[in-house]
């Protein structure tokens, strides 16, 4: 048995031939001491736990790097570790990498594969909608041609069936049951687990009523309901907005658990969370409060972060901001003792939306400040952008003009950190704060760049005029690329223009959204209804906007003055 030595090396005679294929010229004795040292036995259990942790974080690249390092240190890894790697690939959505790992495991002198490997692969192929490959793999197992000679079992079928029902592919799910359903039968009829998966599939496919109809078939066959059955039925009822039926199944679930003394039938966190989402969407605050009270009266129920988040979302949907704030405070209190309760960014955004709509700038500002240090999980750029927009929106709803000033300055810390302009109202005409056109010293378009090149070391943008004094374009510093060219050949034309009666708010939007460094202000429109070609009377620049800003602490002193001006308007 030549393979026996590759799997079980004798401790008294180390396998010197295990490094025959190594290309290194170092002495064999040194390599054996580093790789298979008896003083440092492989701790593959710790490695497996590490892979599971990285899988939850979706850090597949890090997993593959650590596996390569473990192979160099320990040599061949066992099937349990490699199955964890396959699961990580499937969890991260990289089915091709999972298949690659599988082929490595099937090679001679490797760890080999087992039923868990095939079940994981089938699950991954089902999620990736590569159903034909999944059925080919099942056929190879059925025909006995698969590596490792696994037996066809219910474990293999359930993995693929679950993936198909989650994707809502009921046609292929029923095809799978028609061909391999005999493995899932209990007492001659499909098991309750099979019906649970089918009901989930109908709900995922947007047909929750069909899932509820399957309940009649379950009753006809006399199958015993389990907790998953009730949770699936309640979820389907919530999807159809039939909350009375959901409460009926909920009460039946509790009554049956008490009557039969079955702890495994009592509602769990998923049951309550589903009901909270349903009644929150229906804006039924009374039922939401009743469910929350029921949850807190259950001493055997562990309310996790997801359930607390569902409470807050339901109360916000019902308009109970005070109730949501109380639950949010309880989450923060628990998070002080257990980091697993630290809120996710989604919860902060939900609270900020509610207070922003009320114009509570101080509360939104505090939530915005604590978003990054106190939340858990990744704060994506989209989440940060929405948080910054909500902060601005709350300032606007509070009667203040908020500006995304850092977007103008190009800061990376926060693209939308607001500053306030207490002395400017959005409805005022731009004529009241514009700079006269002559103060920016426009240049004739007939000049060559070499004659005025020093001007662009001082000014980032200069207006260009024609022989009649009309502004025909803007020349930016970054566009000055040819010393002998005329300014009119390098300018951007036509320039962004507004009339003197245009509101400050509209001009600010142009500067911020279009990234304009200068906007030309003209006296009136020409006969065609456009502003291009009209005589310029002023300009408004991004630098002027920066000069008008005031930090938030300074604006607080002027808030009463701003409110009086708003009242007068």
PDB file of C-alpha atoms in Angstrom, residues 236-517:
ATOM      1  CA  UNK A 236     -45.852  34.044   3.639  1.00  0.00           C
ATOM      2  CA  UNK A 237     -48.833  35.648   5.394  1.00  0.00           C
ATOM      3  CA  UNK A 238     -46.835  38.833   5.974  1.00  0.00           C
ATOM      4  CA  UNK A 239     -45.902  38.870   2.299  1.00  0.00           C
ATOM      5  CA  UNK A 240     -49.588  38.669   1.333  1.00  0.00           C
ATOM      6  CA  UNK A 241     -50.376  41.340   3.976  1.00  0.00           C
ATOM      7  CA  UNK A 242     -52.738  38.871   5.639  1.00  0.00           C
ATOM      8  CA  UNK A 243     -51.721  39.774   9.171  1.00  0.00           C
ATOM      9  CA  UNK A 244     -54.777  38.140  10.748  1.00  0.00           C
ATOM     10  CA  UNK A 245     -53.657  34.772   9.368  1.00  0.00           C
ATOM     11  CA  UNK A 246     -50.109  35.462  10.577  1.00  0.00           C
ATOM     12  CA  UNK A 247     -51.366  36.084  14.106  1.00  0.00           C
ATOM     13  CA  UNK A 248     -53.495  32.926  13.853  1.00  0.00           C
ATOM     14  CA  UNK A 249     -50.436  30.788  13.084  1.00  0.00           C
ATOM     15  CA  UNK A 250     -48.488  32.633  15.792  1.00  0.00           C
ATOM     16  CA  UNK A 251     -51.107  31.879  18.459  1.00  0.00           C
ATOM     17  CA  UNK A 252     -51.455  28.282  17.246  1.00  0.00           C
ATOM     18  CA  UNK A 253     -47.694  27.913  17.507  1.00  0.00           C
ATOM     19  CA  UNK A 254     -47.638  29.092  21.124  1.00  0.00           C
ATOM     20  CA  UNK A 255     -50.706  27.079  22.130  1.00  0.00           C
ATOM     21  CA  UNK A 256     -49.327  23.861  20.641  1.00  0.00           C
ATOM     22  CA  UNK A 257     -45.948  24.386  22.311  1.00  0.00           C
ATOM     23  CA  UNK A 258     -47.597  24.857  25.726  1.00  0.00           C
ATOM     24  CA  UNK A 259     -50.047  21.995  25.284  1.00  0.00           C
ATOM     25  CA  UNK A 260     -47.448  19.469  24.112  1.00  0.00           C
ATOM     26  CA  UNK A 261     -44.654  20.864  26.326  1.00  0.00           C
ATOM     27  CA  UNK A 262     -42.397  21.211  23.311  1.00  0.00           C
ATOM     28  CA  UNK A 263     -39.796  23.908  23.757  1.00  0.00           C
ATOM     29  CA  UNK A 264     -38.744  23.551  20.114  1.00  0.00           C
ATOM     30  CA  UNK A 265     -42.150  24.871  18.985  1.00  0.00           C
ATOM     31  CA  UNK A 266     -42.139  28.161  20.875  1.00  0.00           C
ATOM     32  CA  UNK A 267     -41.720  31.277  18.696  1.00  0.00           C
ATOM     33  CA  UNK A 268     -38.105  32.312  18.252  1.00  0.00           C
ATOM     34  CA  UNK A 269     -36.492  35.614  17.366  1.00  0.00           C
ATOM     35  CA  UNK A 270     -37.164  35.036  13.663  1.00  0.00           C
ATOM     36  CA  UNK A 271     -40.887  34.656  14.358  1.00  0.00           C
ATOM     37  CA  UNK A 272     -41.113  37.937  16.242  1.00  0.00           C
ATOM     38  CA  UNK A 273     -38.906  39.774  13.737  1.00  0.00           C
ATOM     39  CA  UNK A 274     -41.147  38.714  10.850  1.00  0.00           C
ATOM     40  CA  UNK A 275     -44.250  39.917  12.683  1.00  0.00           C
ATOM     41  CA  UNK A 276     -42.579  43.235  13.550  1.00  0.00           C
ATOM     42  CA  UNK A 277     -41.777  43.844   9.892  1.00  0.00           C
ATOM     43  CA  UNK A 278     -45.351  43.053   8.886  1.00  0.00           C
ATOM     44  CA  UNK A 279     -47.084  45.262  11.442  1.00  0.00           C
ATOM     45  CA  UNK A 280     -44.478  47.984  10.997  1.00  0.00           C
ATOM     46  CA  UNK A 281     -45.196  48.065   7.283  1.00  0.00           C
ATOM     47  CA  UNK A 282     -48.926  48.231   8.084  1.00  0.00           C
ATOM     48  CA  UNK A 283     -48.222  51.114  10.533  1.00  0.00           C
ATOM     49  CA  UNK A 284     -50.051  49.252  13.307  1.00  0.00           C
ATOM     50  CA  UNK A 285     -48.297  50.700  16.351  1.00  0.00           C
ATOM     51  CA  UNK A 286     -50.572  48.948  18.859  1.00  0.00           C
ATOM     52  CA  UNK A 287     -49.676  45.499  17.484  1.00  0.00           C
ATOM     53  CA  UNK A 288     -45.984  46.421  17.303  1.00  0.00           C
ATOM     54  CA  UNK A 289     -45.945  47.423  20.980  1.00  0.00           C
ATOM     55  CA  UNK A 290     -47.831  44.241  21.873  1.00  0.00           C
ATOM     56  CA  UNK A 291     -45.238  42.088  20.097  1.00  0.00           C
ATOM     57  CA  UNK A 292     -42.365  43.955  21.766  1.00  0.00           C
ATOM     58  CA  UNK A 293     -43.985  43.393  25.171  1.00  0.00           C
ATOM     59  CA  UNK A 294     -44.445  39.695  24.384  1.00  0.00           C
ATOM     60  CA  UNK A 295     -40.774  39.400  23.433  1.00  0.00           C
ATOM     61  CA  UNK A 296     -39.540  41.061  26.615  1.00  0.00           C
ATOM     62  CA  UNK A 297     -41.825  38.924  28.789  1.00  0.00           C
ATOM     63  CA  UNK A 298     -40.176  35.747  27.437  1.00  0.00           C
ATOM     64  CA  UNK A 299     -37.298  35.064  29.838  1.00  0.00           C
ATOM     65  CA  UNK A 300     -36.120  32.149  27.703  1.00  0.00           C
ATOM     66  CA  UNK A 301     -35.879  34.271  24.542  1.00  0.00           C
ATOM     67  CA  UNK A 302     -32.563  35.885  23.673  1.00  0.00           C
ATOM     68  CA  UNK A 303     -33.258  39.137  21.821  1.00  0.00           C
ATOM     69  CA  UNK A 304     -30.322  39.741  19.510  1.00  0.00           C
ATOM     70  CA  UNK A 305     -29.245  42.834  17.608  1.00  0.00           C
ATOM     71  CA  UNK A 306     -31.349  41.937  14.573  1.00  0.00           C
ATOM     72  CA  UNK A 307     -34.512  41.768  16.673  1.00  0.00           C
ATOM     73  CA  UNK A 308     -33.780  45.110  18.365  1.00  0.00           C
ATOM     74  CA  UNK A 309     -33.173  46.654  14.944  1.00  0.00           C
ATOM     75  CA  UNK A 310     -36.524  45.310  13.740  1.00  0.00           C
ATOM     76  CA  UNK A 311     -38.205  46.942  16.775  1.00  0.00           C
ATOM     77  CA  UNK A 312     -36.679  50.319  15.942  1.00  0.00           C
ATOM     78  CA  UNK A 313     -37.575  50.077  12.251  1.00  0.00           C
ATOM     79  CA  UNK A 314     -41.160  49.071  13.028  1.00  0.00           C
ATOM     80  CA  UNK A 315     -41.646  51.964  15.461  1.00  0.00           C
ATOM     81  CA  UNK A 316     -40.148  54.436  13.006  1.00  0.00           C
ATOM     82  CA  UNK A 317     -42.508  53.181  10.300  1.00  0.00           C
ATOM     83  CA  UNK A 318     -45.393  53.729  12.694  1.00  0.00           C
ATOM     84  CA  UNK A 319     -44.213  57.261  13.451  1.00  0.00           C
ATOM     85  CA  UNK A 320     -43.232  56.563  17.065  1.00  0.00           C
ATOM     86  CA  UNK A 321     -39.857  58.301  17.185  1.00  0.00           C
ATOM     87  CA  UNK A 322     -39.843  58.385  20.997  1.00  0.00           C
ATOM     88  CA  UNK A 323     -40.401  54.638  21.172  1.00  0.00           C
ATOM     89  CA  UNK A 324     -37.670  54.037  18.604  1.00  0.00           C
ATOM     90  CA  UNK A 325     -35.311  56.270  20.578  1.00  0.00           C
ATOM     91  CA  UNK A 326     -35.992  54.274  23.761  1.00  0.00           C
ATOM     92  CA  UNK A 327     -35.166  50.993  22.019  1.00  0.00           C
ATOM     93  CA  UNK A 328     -32.101  52.571  20.403  1.00  0.00           C
ATOM     94  CA  UNK A 329     -30.903  53.670  23.839  1.00  0.00           C
ATOM     95  CA  UNK A 330     -31.362  50.134  25.150  1.00  0.00           C
ATOM     96  CA  UNK A 331     -29.248  48.815  22.269  1.00  0.00           C
ATOM     97  CA  UNK A 332     -26.434  51.238  23.110  1.00  0.00           C
ATOM     98  CA  UNK A 333     -26.648  50.283  26.786  1.00  0.00           C
ATOM     99  CA  UNK A 334     -26.309  46.595  25.974  1.00  0.00           C
ATOM    100  CA  UNK A 335     -23.524  47.319  23.527  1.00  0.00           C
ATOM    101  CA  UNK A 336     -21.486  48.725  26.395  1.00  0.00           C
ATOM    102  CA  UNK A 337     -21.359  45.255  27.937  1.00  0.00           C
ATOM    103  CA  UNK A 338     -21.480  43.172  24.754  1.00  0.00           C
ATOM    104  CA  UNK A 339     -19.942  44.366  21.492  1.00  0.00           C
ATOM    105  CA  UNK A 340     -22.248  42.034  19.550  1.00  0.00           C
ATOM    106  CA  UNK A 341     -25.056  44.536  20.219  1.00  0.00           C
ATOM    107  CA  UNK A 342     -23.276  47.448  18.553  1.00  0.00           C
ATOM    108  CA  UNK A 343     -25.724  48.860  15.979  1.00  0.00           C
ATOM    109  CA  UNK A 344     -25.112  48.498  12.279  1.00  0.00           C
ATOM    110  CA  UNK A 345     -24.859  51.617  10.095  1.00  0.00           C
ATOM    111  CA  UNK A 346     -28.354  50.903   8.746  1.00  0.00           C
ATOM    112  CA  UNK A 347     -29.850  51.636  12.173  1.00  0.00           C
ATOM    113  CA  UNK A 348     -28.044  54.957  12.457  1.00  0.00           C
ATOM    114  CA  UNK A 349     -29.338  55.949   9.032  1.00  0.00           C
ATOM    115  CA  UNK A 350     -32.901  55.025   9.994  1.00  0.00           C
ATOM    116  CA  UNK A 351     -32.722  57.226  13.089  1.00  0.00           C
ATOM    117  CA  UNK A 352     -31.102  60.057  11.147  1.00  0.00           C
ATOM    118  CA  UNK A 353     -33.858  59.954   8.509  1.00  0.00           C
ATOM    119  CA  UNK A 354     -36.541  60.362  11.163  1.00  0.00           C
ATOM    120  CA  UNK A 355     -34.858  63.277  12.963  1.00  0.00           C
ATOM    121  CA  UNK A 356     -33.807  64.904   9.696  1.00  0.00           C
ATOM    122  CA  UNK A 357     -37.427  65.050   8.534  1.00  0.00           C
ATOM    123  CA  UNK A 358     -38.243  66.877  11.779  1.00  0.00           C
ATOM    124  CA  UNK A 359     -35.389  69.333  11.295  1.00  0.00           C
ATOM    125  CA  UNK A 360     -33.662  68.235  14.509  1.00  0.00           C
ATOM    126  CA  UNK A 361     -30.171  69.236  13.433  1.00  0.00           C
ATOM    127  CA  UNK A 362     -28.500  68.637  16.812  1.00  0.00           C
ATOM    128  CA  UNK A 363     -29.762  65.054  17.090  1.00  0.00           C
ATOM    129  CA  UNK A 364     -28.763  64.236  13.512  1.00  0.00           C
ATOM    130  CA  UNK A 365     -25.370  65.822  14.114  1.00  0.00           C
ATOM    131  CA  UNK A 366     -24.806  63.638  17.206  1.00  0.00           C
ATOM    132  CA  UNK A 367     -25.831  60.487  15.332  1.00  0.00           C
ATOM    133  CA  UNK A 368     -23.593  61.473  12.425  1.00  0.00           C
ATOM    134  CA  UNK A 369     -20.695  62.008  14.820  1.00  0.00           C
ATOM    135  CA  UNK A 370     -21.125  58.589  16.486  1.00  0.00           C
ATOM    136  CA  UNK A 371     -21.795  56.633  13.265  1.00  0.00           C
ATOM    137  CA  UNK A 372     -18.209  55.605  12.637  1.00  0.00           C
ATOM    138  CA  UNK A 373     -16.873  55.013  16.192  1.00  0.00           C
ATOM    139  CA  UNK A 374     -19.962  53.296  17.642  1.00  0.00           C
ATOM    140  CA  UNK A 375     -21.337  51.185  14.776  1.00  0.00           C
ATOM    141  CA  UNK A 376     -20.119  47.783  13.649  1.00  0.00           C
ATOM    142  CA  UNK A 377     -19.555  46.495  10.172  1.00  0.00           C
ATOM    143  CA  UNK A 378     -18.325  48.243   7.057  1.00  0.00           C
ATOM    144  CA  UNK A 379     -19.423  51.793   6.329  1.00  0.00           C
ATOM    145  CA  UNK A 380     -19.560  51.903   2.553  1.00  0.00           C
ATOM    146  CA  UNK A 381     -19.126  55.159   0.622  1.00  0.00           C
ATOM    147  CA  UNK A 382     -22.847  55.087  -0.203  1.00  0.00           C
ATOM    148  CA  UNK A 383     -23.759  54.862   3.490  1.00  0.00           C
ATOM    149  CA  UNK A 384     -21.403  57.701   4.396  1.00  0.00           C
ATOM    150  CA  UNK A 385     -22.766  59.797   1.551  1.00  0.00           C
ATOM    151  CA  UNK A 386     -26.360  59.298   2.700  1.00  0.00           C
ATOM    152  CA  UNK A 387     -25.417  60.140   6.286  1.00  0.00           C
ATOM    153  CA  UNK A 388     -23.796  63.385   5.136  1.00  0.00           C
ATOM    154  CA  UNK A 389     -26.810  64.257   2.986  1.00  0.00           C
ATOM    155  CA  UNK A 390     -29.132  63.655   5.941  1.00  0.00           C
ATOM    156  CA  UNK A 391     -27.029  66.008   8.042  1.00  0.00           C
ATOM    157  CA  UNK A 392     -27.398  68.695   5.390  1.00  0.00           C
ATOM    158  CA  UNK A 393     -31.094  67.982   5.016  1.00  0.00           C
ATOM    159  CA  UNK A 394     -31.643  68.415   8.741  1.00  0.00           C
ATOM    160  CA  UNK A 395     -29.850  71.767   8.600  1.00  0.00           C
ATOM    161  CA  UNK A 396     -32.041  72.856   5.692  1.00  0.00           C
ATOM    162  CA  UNK A 397     -35.203  71.731   7.493  1.00  0.00           C
ATOM    163  CA  UNK A 398     -33.992  73.661  10.528  1.00  0.00           C
ATOM    164  CA  UNK A 399     -33.945  76.863   8.464  1.00  0.00           C
ATOM    165  CA  UNK A 400     -30.238  76.938   7.635  1.00  0.00           C
ATOM    166  CA  UNK A 401     -28.351  76.815   4.330  1.00  0.00           C
ATOM    167  CA  UNK A 402     -26.079  73.784   4.269  1.00  0.00           C
ATOM    168  CA  UNK A 403     -23.165  73.522   1.873  1.00  0.00           C
ATOM    169  CA  UNK A 404     -21.027  70.537   0.889  1.00  0.00           C
ATOM    170  CA  UNK A 405     -17.958  72.671   1.253  1.00  0.00           C
ATOM    171  CA  UNK A 406     -15.427  69.854   1.408  1.00  0.00           C
ATOM    172  CA  UNK A 407     -16.534  68.645  -2.017  1.00  0.00           C
ATOM    173  CA  UNK A 408     -15.319  71.967  -3.368  1.00  0.00           C
ATOM    174  CA  UNK A 409     -12.012  71.781  -1.533  1.00  0.00           C
ATOM    175  CA  UNK A 410     -11.394  68.147  -2.553  1.00  0.00           C
ATOM    176  CA  UNK A 411     -10.999  66.825   0.975  1.00  0.00           C
ATOM    177  CA  UNK A 412     -11.060  63.046   1.399  1.00  0.00           C
ATOM    178  CA  UNK A 413     -12.130  62.992   5.037  1.00  0.00           C
ATOM    179  CA  UNK A 414     -15.760  63.664   4.287  1.00  0.00           C
ATOM    180  CA  UNK A 415     -17.125  64.574   0.893  1.00  0.00           C
ATOM    181  CA  UNK A 416     -20.209  66.236   2.290  1.00  0.00           C
ATOM    182  CA  UNK A 417     -19.385  67.792   5.655  1.00  0.00           C
ATOM    183  CA  UNK A 418     -21.779  70.740   5.986  1.00  0.00           C
ATOM    184  CA  UNK A 419     -20.943  74.344   6.753  1.00  0.00           C
ATOM    185  CA  UNK A 420     -23.569  77.036   7.186  1.00  0.00           C
ATOM    186  CA  UNK A 421     -24.134  80.401   5.519  1.00  0.00           C
ATOM    187  CA  UNK A 422     -26.241  82.293   8.065  1.00  0.00           C
ATOM    188  CA  UNK A 423     -26.127  85.610   6.168  1.00  0.00           C
ATOM    189  CA  UNK A 424     -27.383  84.165   2.865  1.00  0.00           C
ATOM    190  CA  UNK A 425     -30.872  82.973   1.988  1.00  0.00           C
ATOM    191  CA  UNK A 426     -31.469  80.588  -0.924  1.00  0.00           C
ATOM    192  CA  UNK A 427     -34.161  82.795  -2.423  1.00  0.00           C
ATOM    193  CA  UNK A 428     -32.081  85.953  -2.646  1.00  0.00           C
ATOM    194  CA  UNK A 429     -30.924  87.027  -6.149  1.00  0.00           C
ATOM    195  CA  UNK A 430     -27.309  86.328  -7.017  1.00  0.00           C
ATOM    196  CA  UNK A 431     -26.892  90.025  -7.843  1.00  0.00           C
ATOM    197  CA  UNK A 432     -26.734  90.755  -4.100  1.00  0.00           C
ATOM    198  CA  UNK A 433     -23.522  88.788  -3.535  1.00  0.00           C
ATOM    199  CA  UNK A 434     -21.827  88.595  -6.958  1.00  0.00           C
ATOM    200  CA  UNK A 435     -18.483  90.268  -7.720  1.00  0.00           C
ATOM    201  CA  UNK A 436     -18.418  92.887 -10.497  1.00  0.00           C
ATOM    202  CA  UNK A 437     -17.152  91.504 -13.780  1.00  0.00           C
ATOM    203  CA  UNK A 438     -14.319  94.039 -14.038  1.00  0.00           C
ATOM    204  CA  UNK A 439     -12.799  92.924 -10.711  1.00  0.00           C
ATOM    205  CA  UNK A 440     -11.770  89.558 -12.147  1.00  0.00           C
ATOM    206  CA  UNK A 441      -9.825  91.276 -14.976  1.00  0.00           C
ATOM    207  CA  UNK A 442     -10.957  89.320 -18.064  1.00  0.00           C
ATOM    208  CA  UNK A 443      -8.476  88.702 -20.893  1.00  0.00           C
ATOM    209  CA  UNK A 444      -8.964  89.143 -24.647  1.00  0.00           C
ATOM    210  CA  UNK A 445      -9.207  85.893 -26.541  1.00  0.00           C
ATOM    211  CA  UNK A 446      -6.734  87.105 -29.177  1.00  0.00           C
ATOM    212  CA  UNK A 447      -3.795  87.132 -26.735  1.00  0.00           C
ATOM    213  CA  UNK A 448      -1.229  84.350 -26.778  1.00  0.00           C
ATOM    214  CA  UNK A 449      -0.685  82.368 -23.608  1.00  0.00           C
ATOM    215  CA  UNK A 450       3.046  83.204 -23.371  1.00  0.00           C
ATOM    216  CA  UNK A 451       2.209  86.883 -22.848  1.00  0.00           C
ATOM    217  CA  UNK A 452      -0.057  86.297 -19.808  1.00  0.00           C
ATOM    218  CA  UNK A 453       1.199  82.964 -18.483  1.00  0.00           C
ATOM    219  CA  UNK A 454       1.979  84.387 -15.028  1.00  0.00           C
ATOM    220  CA  UNK A 455      -1.690  85.268 -14.615  1.00  0.00           C
ATOM    221  CA  UNK A 456      -2.586  81.590 -14.393  1.00  0.00           C
ATOM    222  CA  UNK A 457      -0.115  80.989 -11.597  1.00  0.00           C
ATOM    223  CA  UNK A 458      -2.307  83.265  -9.483  1.00  0.00           C
ATOM    224  CA  UNK A 459      -5.820  82.581 -10.781  1.00  0.00           C
ATOM    225  CA  UNK A 460      -7.157  79.066 -11.468  1.00  0.00           C
ATOM    226  CA  UNK A 461      -9.726  80.349 -13.980  1.00  0.00           C
ATOM    227  CA  UNK A 462      -9.987  83.581 -16.024  1.00  0.00           C
ATOM    228  CA  UNK A 463     -12.922  84.801 -18.168  1.00  0.00           C
ATOM    229  CA  UNK A 464     -12.175  85.420 -21.851  1.00  0.00           C
ATOM    230  CA  UNK A 465     -13.824  88.281 -23.807  1.00  0.00           C
ATOM    231  CA  UNK A 466     -14.099  89.157 -27.481  1.00  0.00           C
ATOM    232  CA  UNK A 467     -13.450  92.473 -29.192  1.00  0.00           C
ATOM    233  CA  UNK A 468     -16.855  93.806 -28.073  1.00  0.00           C
ATOM    234  CA  UNK A 469     -16.300  92.961 -24.396  1.00  0.00           C
ATOM    235  CA  UNK A 470     -18.715  90.006 -24.261  1.00  0.00           C
ATOM    236  CA  UNK A 471     -17.632  86.954 -22.253  1.00  0.00           C
ATOM    237  CA  UNK A 472     -17.139  84.107 -24.692  1.00  0.00           C
ATOM    238  CA  UNK A 473     -15.581  81.454 -22.422  1.00  0.00           C
ATOM    239  CA  UNK A 474     -13.491  80.509 -19.399  1.00  0.00           C
ATOM    240  CA  UNK A 475      -9.857  79.428 -19.519  1.00  0.00           C
ATOM    241  CA  UNK A 476      -8.801  77.067 -16.725  1.00  0.00           C
ATOM    242  CA  UNK A 477      -5.257  76.693 -15.525  1.00  0.00           C
ATOM    243  CA  UNK A 478      -5.206  72.990 -16.345  1.00  0.00           C
ATOM    244  CA  UNK A 479      -6.146  73.755 -19.980  1.00  0.00           C
ATOM    245  CA  UNK A 480      -3.116  75.985 -20.588  1.00  0.00           C
ATOM    246  CA  UNK A 481      -1.011  73.511 -22.542  1.00  0.00           C
ATOM    247  CA  UNK A 482       0.472  75.455 -25.492  1.00  0.00           C
ATOM    248  CA  UNK A 483       2.457  78.654 -24.985  1.00  0.00           C
ATOM    249  CA  UNK A 484       2.043  79.965 -28.551  1.00  0.00           C
ATOM    250  CA  UNK A 485      -1.706  79.326 -28.789  1.00  0.00           C
ATOM    251  CA  UNK A 486      -4.377  81.962 -28.442  1.00  0.00           C
ATOM    252  CA  UNK A 487      -6.439  81.993 -25.287  1.00  0.00           C
ATOM    253  CA  UNK A 488      -9.639  81.560 -27.280  1.00  0.00           C
ATOM    254  CA  UNK A 489      -8.292  78.270 -28.693  1.00  0.00           C
ATOM    255  CA  UNK A 490      -7.911  76.716 -25.224  1.00  0.00           C
ATOM    256  CA  UNK A 491     -10.910  78.162 -23.380  1.00  0.00           C
ATOM    257  CA  UNK A 492     -14.082  76.281 -22.494  1.00  0.00           C
ATOM    258  CA  UNK A 493     -17.036  77.753 -24.315  1.00  0.00           C
ATOM    259  CA  UNK A 494     -19.753  78.695 -23.709  1.00  0.00           C
ATOM    260  CA  UNK A 495     -19.232  79.735 -20.073  1.00  0.00           C
ATOM    261  CA  UNK A 496     -21.833  78.800 -17.429  1.00  0.00           C
ATOM    262  CA  UNK A 497     -24.144  81.809 -17.185  1.00  0.00           C
ATOM    263  CA  UNK A 498     -27.068  82.933 -15.031  1.00  0.00           C
ATOM    264  CA  UNK A 499     -29.068  86.146 -14.923  1.00  0.00           C
ATOM    265  CA  UNK A 500     -28.925  88.670 -12.121  1.00  0.00           C
ATOM    266  CA  UNK A 501     -32.330  87.535 -10.845  1.00  0.00           C
ATOM    267  CA  UNK A 502     -31.296  83.885 -10.465  1.00  0.00           C
ATOM    268  CA  UNK A 503     -31.560  82.712  -6.852  1.00  0.00           C
ATOM    269  CA  UNK A 504     -28.479  82.126  -4.741  1.00  0.00           C
ATOM    270  CA  UNK A 505     -29.638  78.575  -4.067  1.00  0.00           C
ATOM    271  CA  UNK A 506     -29.698  77.703  -7.768  1.00  0.00           C
ATOM    272  CA  UNK A 507     -26.228  79.157  -8.356  1.00  0.00           C
ATOM    273  CA  UNK A 508     -24.864  77.270  -5.352  1.00  0.00           C
ATOM    274  CA  UNK A 509     -26.312  74.061  -6.789  1.00  0.00           C
ATOM    275  CA  UNK A 510     -24.534  74.751 -10.081  1.00  0.00           C
ATOM    276  CA  UNK A 511     -21.206  75.315  -8.356  1.00  0.00           C
ATOM    277  CA  UNK A 512     -21.541  72.202  -6.224  1.00  0.00           C
ATOM    278  CA  UNK A 513     -23.104  69.736  -8.640  1.00  0.00           C
ATOM    279  CA  UNK A 514     -21.336  70.784 -11.844  1.00  0.00           C
ATOM    280  CA  UNK A 515     -18.043  71.579 -10.089  1.00  0.00           C
ATOM    281  CA  UNK A 516     -17.954  75.035 -11.707  1.00  0.00           C
ATOM    282  CA  UNK A 517     -15.097  77.240 -10.511  1.00  0.00           C
TER     283      UNK A 517
END
